[in-house]
Amino acid sequence: MESTKTQNVTVEELLEDRDPNHLNQHVQLLWDDVIGEPEGGRSPESAWRVSRFCFKQSRRCCYTVLSILLAPPCALVLGCGFACLAFEQIWCATPGLRCLRVYCFSIRSLCQSLLAATVTPTMESIGHLCKHIRVNIRKDAPEEKDLLII
């Protein structure tokens, strides 16, 4: 069912939802999300309507101009940046970490052997000595009295 629905999606539907992963839901750009008048302080209805119209049109025009002028260069820079990041992860970081893992395996084995030969017997001996220690708590001890009486 899901694959049939995906195949029938038109280009217009794909272009309509430009934030399918909801990356920018926190950006509130609608009039009602930005401006609100409480009951006690209300401007005249005509001023409210003109202000709303000016807000919507100026926002739309400014965003359009900025998108036309700056979106392609930003997309170019971001595309190159993410390509460099992917290259670094694929060709440098992951193989480097893999090499480090191989190199550290022998050091890890050496450390485990040294600990097994030195620390483990020492801790077992200390545990054997301490297992005979018993602690008794008695509640019938005399209560402490306050020595300073005013």
mmCIF file of N, CA and C in Angstrom, residues 84-140:
data_model
loop_
_atom_site.group_PDB
_atom_site.id
_atom_site.type_symbol
_atom_site.label_atom_id
_atom_site.label_comp_id
_atom_site.label_asym_id
_atom_site.label_seq_id
_atom_site.Cartn_x
_atom_site.Cartn_y
_atom_site.Cartn_z
ATOM 1 N N CYS A 84 31.889 17.659 1.802
ATOM 2 C CA CYS A 84 33.172 17.538 2.515
ATOM 3 C C CYS A 84 33.009 16.727 3.796
ATOM 4 N N LEU A 85 31.913 16.965 4.506
ATOM 5 C CA LEU A 85 31.652 16.216 5.729
ATOM 6 C C LEU A 85 31.480 14.729 5.434
ATOM 7 N N ALA A 86 30.709 14.416 4.388
ATOM 8 C CA ALA A 86 30.515 13.013 4.009
ATOM 9 C C ALA A 86 31.839 12.384 3.591
ATOM 10 N N PHE A 87 32.639 13.110 2.790
ATOM 11 C CA PHE A 87 33.941 12.601 2.358
ATOM 12 C C PHE A 87 34.831 12.313 3.564
ATOM 13 N N GLU A 88 34.862 13.256 4.500
ATOM 14 C CA GLU A 88 35.702 13.089 5.687
ATOM 15 C C GLU A 88 35.270 11.872 6.496
ATOM 16 N N GLN A 89 33.971 11.687 6.660
ATOM 17 C CA GLN A 89 33.479 10.544 7.427
ATOM 18 C C GLN A 89 33.758 9.218 6.711
ATOM 19 N N ILE A 90 33.508 9.196 5.399
ATOM 20 C CA ILE A 90 33.636 7.947 4.640
ATOM 21 C C ILE A 90 35.095 7.560 4.430
ATOM 22 N N TRP A 91 35.924 8.522 4.055
ATOM 23 C CA TRP A 91 37.290 8.204 3.645
ATOM 24 C C TRP A 91 38.351 8.453 4.705
ATOM 25 N N CYS A 92 38.034 9.188 5.766
ATOM 26 C CA CYS A 92 39.061 9.502 6.769
ATOM 27 C C CYS A 92 38.701 8.969 8.158
ATOM 28 N N ALA A 93 37.596 9.421 8.709
ATOM 29 C CA ALA A 93 37.270 9.118 10.102
ATOM 30 C C ALA A 93 36.993 7.633 10.323
ATOM 31 N N THR A 94 36.121 7.051 9.518
ATOM 32 C CA THR A 94 35.756 5.651 9.720
ATOM 33 C C THR A 94 36.946 4.715 9.521
ATOM 34 N N PRO A 95 37.719 4.836 8.421
ATOM 35 C CA PRO A 95 38.901 3.967 8.305
ATOM 36 C C PRO A 95 39.936 4.228 9.402
ATOM 37 N N GLY A 96 40.103 5.483 9.795
ATOM 38 C CA GLY A 96 41.045 5.796 10.868
ATOM 39 C C GLY A 96 40.646 5.145 12.181
ATOM 40 N N LEU A 97 39.357 5.213 12.512
ATOM 41 C CA LEU A 97 38.876 4.571 13.732
ATOM 42 C C LEU A 97 39.012 3.056 13.649
ATOM 43 N N ARG A 98 38.808 2.512 12.463
ATOM 44 C CA ARG A 98 38.959 1.064 12.273
ATOM 45 C C ARG A 98 40.415 0.650 12.501
ATOM 46 N N CYS A 99 41.365 1.423 11.964
ATOM 47 C CA CYS A 99 42.793 1.146 12.187
ATOM 48 C C CYS A 99 43.131 1.246 13.669
ATOM 49 N N LEU A 100 42.628 2.268 14.320
ATOM 50 C CA LEU A 100 42.878 2.451 15.743
ATOM 51 C C LEU A 100 42.340 1.266 16.543
ATOM 52 N N ARG A 101 41.188 0.776 16.148
ATOM 53 C CA ARG A 101 40.594 -0.375 16.816
ATOM 54 C C ARG A 101 41.480 -1.614 16.673
ATOM 55 N N VAL A 102 42.039 -1.817 15.477
ATOM 56 C CA VAL A 102 42.924 -2.959 15.245
ATOM 57 C C VAL A 102 44.203 -2.803 16.060
ATOM 58 N N TYR A 103 44.782 -1.588 16.046
ATOM 59 C CA TYR A 103 46.019 -1.349 16.787
ATOM 60 C C TYR A 103 45.804 -1.502 18.288
ATOM 61 N N CYS A 104 44.685 -1.032 18.770
ATOM 62 C CA CYS A 104 44.430 -1.055 20.208
ATOM 63 C C CYS A 104 44.064 -2.445 20.720
ATOM 64 N N PHE A 105 43.716 -3.358 19.824
ATOM 65 C CA PHE A 105 43.341 -4.697 20.263
ATOM 66 C C PHE A 105 44.500 -5.372 20.983
ATOM 67 N N SER A 106 45.708 -5.251 20.432
ATOM 68 C CA SER A 106 46.864 -5.884 21.071
ATOM 69 C C SER A 106 47.188 -5.212 22.400
ATOM 70 N N ILE A 107 47.046 -3.892 22.474
ATOM 71 C CA ILE A 107 47.281 -3.181 23.739
ATOM 72 C C ILE A 107 46.243 -3.604 24.771
ATOM 73 N N ARG A 108 45.011 -3.776 24.338
ATOM 74 C CA ARG A 108 43.943 -4.213 25.231
ATOM 75 C C ARG A 108 44.240 -5.605 25.777
ATOM 76 N N SER A 109 44.688 -6.505 24.911
ATOM 77 C CA SER A 109 45.028 -7.861 25.352
ATOM 78 C C SER A 109 46.171 -7.835 26.358
ATOM 79 N N LEU A 110 47.184 -7.007 26.114
ATOM 80 C CA LEU A 110 48.312 -6.884 27.033
ATOM 81 C C LEU A 110 47.849 -6.366 28.392
ATOM 82 N N CYS A 111 47.009 -5.329 28.390
ATOM 83 C CA CYS A 111 46.502 -4.762 29.650
ATOM 84 C C CYS A 111 45.664 -5.780 30.414
ATOM 85 N N GLN A 112 44.826 -6.532 29.707
ATOM 86 C CA GLN A 112 44.011 -7.548 30.369
ATOM 87 C C GLN A 112 44.891 -8.619 31.004
ATOM 88 N N SER A 113 45.944 -9.019 30.309
ATOM 89 C CA SER A 113 46.853 -10.031 30.853
ATOM 90 C C SER A 113 47.573 -9.512 32.088
ATOM 91 N N LEU A 114 48.053 -8.266 32.026
ATOM 92 C CA LEU A 114 48.737 -7.681 33.181
ATOM 93 C C LEU A 114 47.803 -7.553 34.383
ATOM 94 N N LEU A 115 46.580 -7.117 34.145
ATOM 95 C CA LEU A 115 45.615 -6.993 35.240
ATOM 96 C C LEU A 115 45.271 -8.355 35.821
ATOM 97 N N ALA A 116 45.106 -9.351 34.956
ATOM 98 C CA ALA A 116 44.787 -10.694 35.432
ATOM 99 C C ALA A 116 45.937 -11.269 36.255
ATOM 100 N N ALA A 117 47.174 -10.886 35.928
ATOM 101 C CA ALA A 117 48.333 -11.421 36.645
ATOM 102 C C ALA A 117 48.625 -10.676 37.940
ATOM 103 N N THR A 118 48.231 -9.409 38.039
ATOM 104 C CA THR A 118 48.599 -8.615 39.221
ATOM 105 C C THR A 118 47.402 -8.203 40.072
ATOM 106 N N VAL A 119 46.468 -7.526 39.502
ATOM 107 C CA VAL A 119 45.369 -6.945 40.282
ATOM 108 C C VAL A 119 44.399 -8.018 40.761
ATOM 109 N N THR A 120 44.057 -8.963 39.918
ATOM 110 C CA THR A 120 43.072 -9.981 40.291
ATOM 111 C C THR A 120 43.522 -10.781 41.518
ATOM 112 N N PRO A 121 44.756 -11.320 41.558
ATOM 113 C CA PRO A 121 45.156 -12.052 42.773
ATOM 114 C C PRO A 121 45.205 -11.161 44.015
ATOM 115 N N THR A 122 45.627 -9.913 43.842
ATOM 116 C CA THR A 122 45.685 -8.993 44.979
ATOM 117 C C THR A 122 44.292 -8.745 45.539
ATOM 118 N N MET A 123 43.341 -8.468 44.684
ATOM 119 C CA MET A 123 41.973 -8.201 45.138
ATOM 120 C C MET A 123 41.336 -9.447 45.749
ATOM 121 N N GLU A 124 41.646 -10.619 45.208
ATOM 122 C CA GLU A 124 41.116 -11.853 45.794
ATOM 123 C C GLU A 124 41.684 -12.067 47.195
ATOM 124 N N SER A 125 42.965 -11.757 47.387
ATOM 125 C CA SER A 125 43.581 -11.891 48.720
ATOM 126 C C SER A 125 42.956 -10.922 49.709
ATOM 127 N N ILE A 126 42.773 -9.689 49.293
ATOM 128 C CA ILE A 126 42.142 -8.689 50.170
ATOM 129 C C ILE A 126 40.714 -9.111 50.501
ATOM 130 N N GLY A 127 39.994 -9.618 49.528
ATOM 131 C CA GLY A 127 38.636 -10.094 49.771
ATOM 132 C C GLY A 127 38.608 -11.261 50.741
ATOM 133 N N HIS A 128 39.584 -12.166 50.631
ATOM 134 C CA HIS A 128 39.655 -13.305 51.544
ATOM 135 C C HIS A 128 39.914 -12.833 52.972
ATOM 136 N N LEU A 129 40.774 -11.812 53.119
ATOM 137 C CA LEU A 129 41.046 -11.273 54.449
ATOM 138 C C LEU A 129 39.838 -10.551 55.030
ATOM 139 N N CYS A 130 39.122 -9.829 54.202
ATOM 140 C CA CYS A 130 38.005 -9.005 54.684
ATOM 141 C C CYS A 130 36.717 -9.790 54.883
ATOM 142 N N LYS A 131 36.650 -11.009 54.399
ATOM 143 C CA LYS A 131 35.379 -11.724 54.520
ATOM 144 C C LYS A 131 35.098 -12.155 55.951
ATOM 145 N N HIS A 132 36.120 -12.149 56.818
ATOM 146 C CA HIS A 132 35.921 -12.541 58.205
ATOM 147 C C HIS A 132 35.582 -11.356 59.104
ATOM 148 N N ILE A 133 35.534 -10.169 58.586
ATOM 149 C CA ILE A 133 35.192 -8.986 59.381
ATOM 150 C C ILE A 133 33.682 -8.943 59.561
ATOM 151 N N ARG A 134 33.275 -8.778 60.800
ATOM 152 C CA ARG A 134 31.844 -8.695 61.092
ATOM 153 C C ARG A 134 31.577 -7.369 61.801
ATOM 154 N N VAL A 135 30.460 -6.760 61.483
ATOM 155 C CA VAL A 135 30.073 -5.489 62.089
ATOM 156 C C VAL A 135 28.757 -5.706 62.812
ATOM 157 N N ASN A 136 28.745 -5.382 64.096
ATOM 158 C CA ASN A 136 27.520 -5.477 64.893
ATOM 159 C C ASN A 136 27.105 -4.076 65.305
ATOM 160 N N ILE A 137 25.857 -3.759 65.139
ATOM 161 C CA ILE A 137 25.327 -2.456 65.540
ATOM 162 C C ILE A 137 24.367 -2.694 66.697
ATOM 163 N N ARG A 138 24.628 -2.009 67.803
ATOM 164 C CA ARG A 138 23.779 -2.168 68.979
ATOM 165 C C ARG A 138 23.004 -0.890 69.220
ATOM 166 N N LYS A 139 21.761 -1.055 69.586
ATOM 167 C CA LYS A 139 20.914 0.104 69.848
ATOM 168 C C LYS A 139 20.784 0.380 71.343
ATOM 169 N N ASP A 140 21.348 -0.458 72.193
ATOM 170 C CA ASP A 140 21.176 -0.266 73.628
ATOM 171 C C ASP A 140 22.261 0.614 74.243
#
